[in-house]
CSV table of C-alpha atoms in Angstrom, one decimal:
chain,number,residue,atom,x,y,z
A,25,ALA,CA,-13.3,-5.5,-10.7
A,26,GLN,CA,-10.9,-3.2,-9.7
A,27,LYS,CA,-7.4,-3.8,-11.2
A,28,VAL,CA,-3.9,-1.7,-11.4
A,29,THR,CA,-1.4,-2.3,-14.2
A,30,GLN,CA,2.1,-1.2,-13.9
A,31,ALA,CA,3.6,-2.8,-16.8
A,32,GLN,CA,6.9,-1.5,-16.2
A,33,THR,CA,8.6,-3.7,-14.1
A,34,GLU,CA,12.1,-2.4,-13.9
A,35,ILE,CA,13.4,1.0,-15.1
A,36,SER,CA,17.0,1.9,-15.1
A,37,VAL,CA,18.2,5.9,-16.0
A,38,VAL,CA,21.1,7.8,-15.6
A,39,GLU,CA,21.2,10.5,-12.7
A,40,LYS,CA,19.5,13.6,-14.3
A,41,GLU,CA,17.4,11.9,-16.9
A,42,ASP,CA,13.6,12.0,-16.8
A,43,VAL,CA,11.4,9.2,-16.1
A,44,THR,CA,7.6,8.4,-16.7
A,45,LEU,CA,6.2,5.5,-14.8
A,46,ASP,CA,3.3,4.3,-15.9
A,47,CYS,CA,-0.2,3.0,-14.2
A,48,VAL,CA,-3.1,1.9,-16.0
A,49,TYR,CA,-6.2,1.2,-13.7
A,50,GLU,CA,-9.5,-0.5,-14.3
A,51,THR,CA,-12.7,0.3,-12.1
A,52,ARG,CA,-16.6,0.4,-12.8
A,53,ASP,CA,-16.8,3.0,-9.9
A,54,THR,CA,-17.4,6.7,-10.6
A,55,THR,CA,-16.0,8.0,-8.0
A,56,TYR,CA,-12.4,6.5,-6.5
A,57,TYR,CA,-9.1,7.4,-5.9
A,58,LEU,CA,-5.5,7.1,-7.0
A,59,PHE,CA,-2.5,7.0,-5.2
A,60,TRP,CA,1.6,6.8,-5.6
A,61,TYR,CA,3.5,5.2,-3.0
A,62,LYS,CA,7.1,4.9,-3.0
A,63,GLN,CA,8.7,1.8,-1.2
A,64,PRO,CA,12.7,2.6,-0.5
A,65,PRO,CA,14.9,-0.8,0.6
A,66,SER,CA,13.7,0.1,4.2
A,67,GLY,CA,10.2,-1.4,3.6
A,68,GLU,CA,7.9,1.2,4.5
A,69,LEU,CA,5.6,2.6,1.7
A,70,VAL,CA,5.8,6.4,1.5
A,71,PHE,CA,2.6,8.4,0.5
A,72,LEU,CA,3.4,10.7,-2.6
A,73,ILE,CA,-0.2,11.9,-4.0
A,74,ARG,CA,-3.8,11.2,-3.9
A,75,ARG,CA,-6.2,12.1,-6.4
A,76,ASN,CA,-9.9,11.7,-7.0
A,77,SER,CA,-11.6,10.8,-9.9
A,78,PHE,CA,-13.2,14.2,-10.6
A,79,ASP,CA,-10.0,16.2,-10.3
A,80,GLU,CA,-8.1,15.7,-13.8
A,81,GLN,CA,-5.9,18.4,-13.3
A,82,ASN,CA,-2.3,17.4,-13.6
A,83,GLU,CA,-0.3,18.3,-10.6
A,84,ILE,CA,3.6,19.3,-10.3
A,85,SER,CA,5.4,19.0,-6.9
A,86,GLY,CA,8.7,19.9,-7.3
A,87,ARG,CA,10.7,17.2,-9.5
A,88,TYR,CA,7.5,15.1,-9.1
A,89,SER,CA,4.5,15.6,-11.5
A,90,TRP,CA,1.5,13.8,-12.2
A,91,ASN,CA,-0.7,13.1,-15.5
A,92,PHE,CA,-4.3,11.8,-14.9
A,93,GLN,CA,-6.3,10.9,-17.7
A,94,LYS,CA,-9.4,9.5,-17.2
A,95,SER,CA,-10.4,8.9,-20.7
A,96,THR,CA,-7.4,6.3,-20.9
A,97,SER,CA,-7.9,5.2,-17.3
A,98,SER,CA,-4.0,6.1,-16.7
A,99,PHE,CA,-2.2,8.3,-14.0
A,100,ASN,CA,1.3,8.5,-15.0
A,101,PHE,CA,4.1,9.6,-12.6
A,102,THR,CA,7.3,11.4,-13.9
A,103,ILE,CA,10.4,12.1,-12.0
A,104,THR,CA,12.2,15.1,-13.7
A,105,ALA,CA,16.3,15.5,-13.4
A,106,SER,CA,16.1,11.9,-11.3
A,107,GLN,CA,18.4,11.8,-8.5
A,108,VAL,CA,20.2,8.6,-7.0
A,109,VAL,CA,17.8,8.6,-3.9
A,110,ASP,CA,15.1,8.3,-6.0
A,111,SER,CA,16.1,4.5,-6.6
A,112,ALA,CA,12.9,2.5,-4.7
A,113,VAL,CA,9.8,0.7,-6.0
A,114,TYR,CA,7.0,3.0,-7.2
A,115,PHE,CA,3.4,1.7,-6.8
A,116,CYS,CA,0.0,3.0,-8.0
A,117,ALA,CA,-2.9,2.3,-6.1
A,118,LEU,CA,-6.6,2.3,-6.6
A,119,SER,CA,-8.9,3.0,-3.8
A,120,PRO,CA,-13.2,2.8,-4.0
A,121,PRO,CA,-14.8,5.1,-1.8
A,122,TYR,CA,-16.4,3.0,1.0
A,123,ASN,CA,-13.8,0.3,1.0
A,124,PHE,CA,-12.3,0.2,4.4
A,125,ASN,CA,-8.8,1.0,3.2
A,126,LYS,CA,-9.0,-1.8,1.0
A,127,PHE,CA,-6.3,-0.4,-1.6
A,128,TYR,CA,-5.8,-2.2,-5.1
A,129,PHE,CA,-1.9,-2.1,-5.5
A,130,GLY,CA,0.1,-2.5,-9.2
A,131,SER,CA,3.1,-4.8,-8.9
A,132,GLY,CA,5.2,-2.0,-8.9
A,133,THR,CA,7.8,-0.8,-11.1
A,134,LYS,CA,11.6,-0.6,-9.6
A,135,LEU,CA,13.6,2.4,-10.6
A,136,ASN,CA,17.3,2.3,-10.7
A,137,VAL,CA,19.0,5.9,-10.7
A,138,LYS,CA,22.4,5.2,-11.5
A,139,PRO,CA,25.3,8.1,-10.6
B,1,ASP,CA,6.0,12.4,16.3
B,2,ALA,CA,6.4,8.5,15.8
B,3,GLY,CA,4.8,6.9,12.8
B,4,VAL,CA,3.4,3.5,12.4
B,5,THR,CA,5.9,0.9,14.3
B,6,GLN,CA,5.9,-3.0,13.8
B,7,SER,CA,7.6,-5.8,15.6
B,8,PRO,CA,9.2,-7.8,15.1
B,9,THR,CA,11.2,-6.7,11.8
B,10,HIS,CA,12.1,-10.1,10.9
B,11,LEU,CA,11.3,-13.6,11.8
B,12,ILE,CA,11.7,-17.3,10.8
B,13,LYS,CA,9.3,-20.1,11.4
B,14,THR,CA,8.5,-23.8,9.9
B,15,ARG,CA,5.5,-25.1,8.5
B,16,GLY,CA,2.5,-25.3,10.7
B,17,GLN,CA,3.6,-23.1,13.2
B,18,GLN,CA,1.7,-20.1,14.5
B,19,VAL,CA,2.9,-16.4,14.3
B,20,THR,CA,1.6,-13.3,15.8
B,21,LEU,CA,2.9,-9.8,14.4
B,22,ARG,CA,2.2,-6.5,16.3
B,23,CYS,CA,1.5,-3.1,15.0
B,24,SER,CA,0.9,0.3,17.1
B,25,PRO,CA,-0.3,3.0,14.5
B,26,LYS,CA,0.7,6.5,14.1
B,27,SER,CA,-0.3,9.0,16.8
B,28,GLY,CA,-3.8,10.3,16.4
B,29,HIS,CA,-5.0,7.4,14.2
B,30,ASP,CA,-7.6,5.0,15.0
B,31,THR,CA,-7.4,2.6,12.2
B,32,VAL,CA,-5.7,-0.6,11.4
B,33,SER,CA,-5.3,-2.6,7.9
B,34,TRP,CA,-2.8,-5.3,7.4
B,35,TYR,CA,-1.1,-6.1,3.8
B,36,GLN,CA,0.8,-8.9,2.5
B,37,GLN,CA,3.6,-8.2,0.4
B,38,ALA,CA,5.3,-11.4,-1.5
B,39,LEU,CA,8.4,-10.5,-3.0
B,40,GLY,CA,8.3,-8.6,-6.1
B,41,GLN,CA,4.5,-8.2,-5.7
B,42,GLY,CA,2.2,-5.2,-4.5
B,43,PRO,CA,0.7,-5.3,-0.9
B,44,GLN,CA,-2.2,-7.3,-1.0
B,45,PHE,CA,-5.3,-6.3,1.5
B,46,ILE,CA,-5.5,-8.7,4.4
B,47,PHE,CA,-8.2,-7.0,6.4
B,48,GLN,CA,-8.8,-3.9,8.3
B,49,TYR,CA,-9.7,-3.2,12.1
B,50,TYR,CA,-11.9,-0.1,13.4
B,51,GLU,CA,-13.3,0.3,16.8
B,52,GLU,CA,-11.9,-3.1,17.7
B,53,GLU,CA,-13.8,-4.8,15.3
B,54,GLU,CA,-12.8,-6.7,11.9
B,55,ARG,CA,-14.5,-4.0,9.0
B,56,GLN,CA,-13.1,-5.8,5.7
B,57,ARG,CA,-11.4,-8.6,4.9
B,58,GLY,CA,-9.3,-9.3,1.6
B,59,ASN,CA,-9.4,-13.0,0.0
B,60,PHE,CA,-7.5,-14.4,2.8
B,61,PRO,CA,-8.2,-18.0,4.6
B,62,ASP,CA,-9.7,-18.0,8.0
B,63,ARG,CA,-5.9,-18.9,9.2
B,64,PHE,CA,-5.2,-15.3,9.2
B,65,SER,CA,-6.6,-13.5,12.3
B,66,GLY,CA,-6.5,-10.1,13.9
B,67,HIS,CA,-7.4,-8.1,16.6
B,68,GLN,CA,-7.3,-4.5,17.6
B,69,PHE,CA,-7.0,-3.3,21.1
B,70,PRO,CA,-8.6,-0.2,22.9
B,71,ASN,CA,-5.5,1.8,22.3
B,72,TYR,CA,-6.0,0.9,18.5
B,73,SER,CA,-2.5,-1.1,18.3
B,74,SER,CA,-3.3,-4.5,16.2
B,75,GLU,CA,-2.1,-7.7,15.9
B,76,LEU,CA,-2.1,-10.5,13.1
B,77,ASN,CA,-1.9,-13.6,13.7
B,78,VAL,CA,-1.4,-16.5,11.4
B,79,ASN,CA,-2.0,-20.3,11.7
B,80,ALA,CA,-0.7,-23.4,10.3
B,81,LEU,CA,2.1,-21.6,8.3
B,82,LEU,CA,2.7,-22.5,5.1
B,83,LEU,CA,5.6,-22.0,2.7
B,84,GLY,CA,3.5,-19.3,0.5
B,85,ASP,CA,3.2,-17.3,3.7
B,86,SER,CA,6.5,-15.8,3.4
B,87,ALA,CA,6.4,-12.3,3.0
B,88,LEU,CA,6.6,-8.8,4.4
B,89,TYR,CA,3.7,-7.8,6.2
B,90,LEU,CA,2.7,-4.4,6.4
B,91,CYS,CA,0.6,-2.8,8.9
B,92,ALA,CA,-1.2,0.6,7.7
B,93,SER,CA,-2.8,3.2,9.9
B,94,SER,CA,-5.2,5.9,9.4
B,95,LEU,CA,-7.8,8.1,11.2
B,96,GLN,CA,-11.2,6.9,9.7
B,97,GLY,CA,-13.4,9.3,7.9
B,98,VAL,CA,-16.9,9.5,5.9
B,99,TYR,CA,-15.0,8.6,2.7
B,100,SER,CA,-12.6,5.5,3.7
B,101,GLY,CA,-11.5,5.3,0.4
B,102,ALA,CA,-9.8,8.6,0.3
B,103,ASN,CA,-7.7,7.7,3.6
B,104,VAL,CA,-4.3,7.8,3.0
B,105,LEU,CA,-2.6,5.0,4.4
B,106,THR,CA,0.7,5.6,6.8
B,107,PHE,CA,2.6,2.3,6.5
B,108,GLY,CA,5.4,0.7,8.9
B,109,ALA,CA,8.5,-0.8,7.7
B,110,GLY,CA,7.2,-4.3,8.2
B,111,SER,CA,7.6,-7.8,9.6
B,112,ARG,CA,9.6,-10.2,7.1
B,113,LEU,CA,8.3,-13.5,7.8
B,114,THR,CA,10.3,-16.6,6.5
B,115,VAL,CA,8.3,-19.9,6.3
B,116,LEU,CA,10.9,-23.1,6.2
C-alpha cells in the first residue's frame, strides 16, 4: 500500500524565519518517486521537485532545500528566510514507477508567512 | 506557452444532475489525468487517459467517466451528483514516458464544483 503522511496541518511563521515541512511515506516498492507541489490560493499545483528513490542526495534550490532519508522514509522540505509569497498549501506526493500518473498525495500543510 | 486550461472555473449543480468538466493539456503533452480534491484534503486520483483510452482508474464509482479526444483534450463527466461530489477537480497533463511514475504533472487551476 502507498501512503503519504503530512502531520503538520498548518504552520504559521513570521517572515524571514526558517520553516520545515515534514513528509513521511509508506511503500513496498524499491523504486519510486517523490514530489513536492505548492498550491497557491489560485488553485493550480505548482511542481517544486522530483526525487527518485535511488538518489538520496539532498538538494538546494535558492531558499528551498529538501532532505531525503530513505532509512526513515522521510522527504522533508525546508524554506530558509521565508517570505510572504511562500504562503500556500504544500503537498508531498509518492509515485510508483508504473502507475500511469496515479500519484498518492498527502493531506497537505498550509503555510502562513506573516510580515 | 499555455499551460493546462480547465473550464468552467466554478459551477453549481443540484443533487442528481450531471456535469461535464473540460481540460486542455499543456502544449506537447499527450496524457491527461483527473484528480478530485475535497476541501482541506490532498488530491485523489480519478483516472488517466492516454491515446484516447482510460489507462488507470482510482477508487471512484462508475458515475465518474471520461473521454480523451484526438487533440489530447479531455472531459470528465459525473452523473447522478451527490453532495459528496463537491470538490475542486484538477486536470493534470504530462508526456507519457517509459517510466510513467516519473512524470512531472502539470496541473490546471481546477473546476470548483458545488453540489446543493
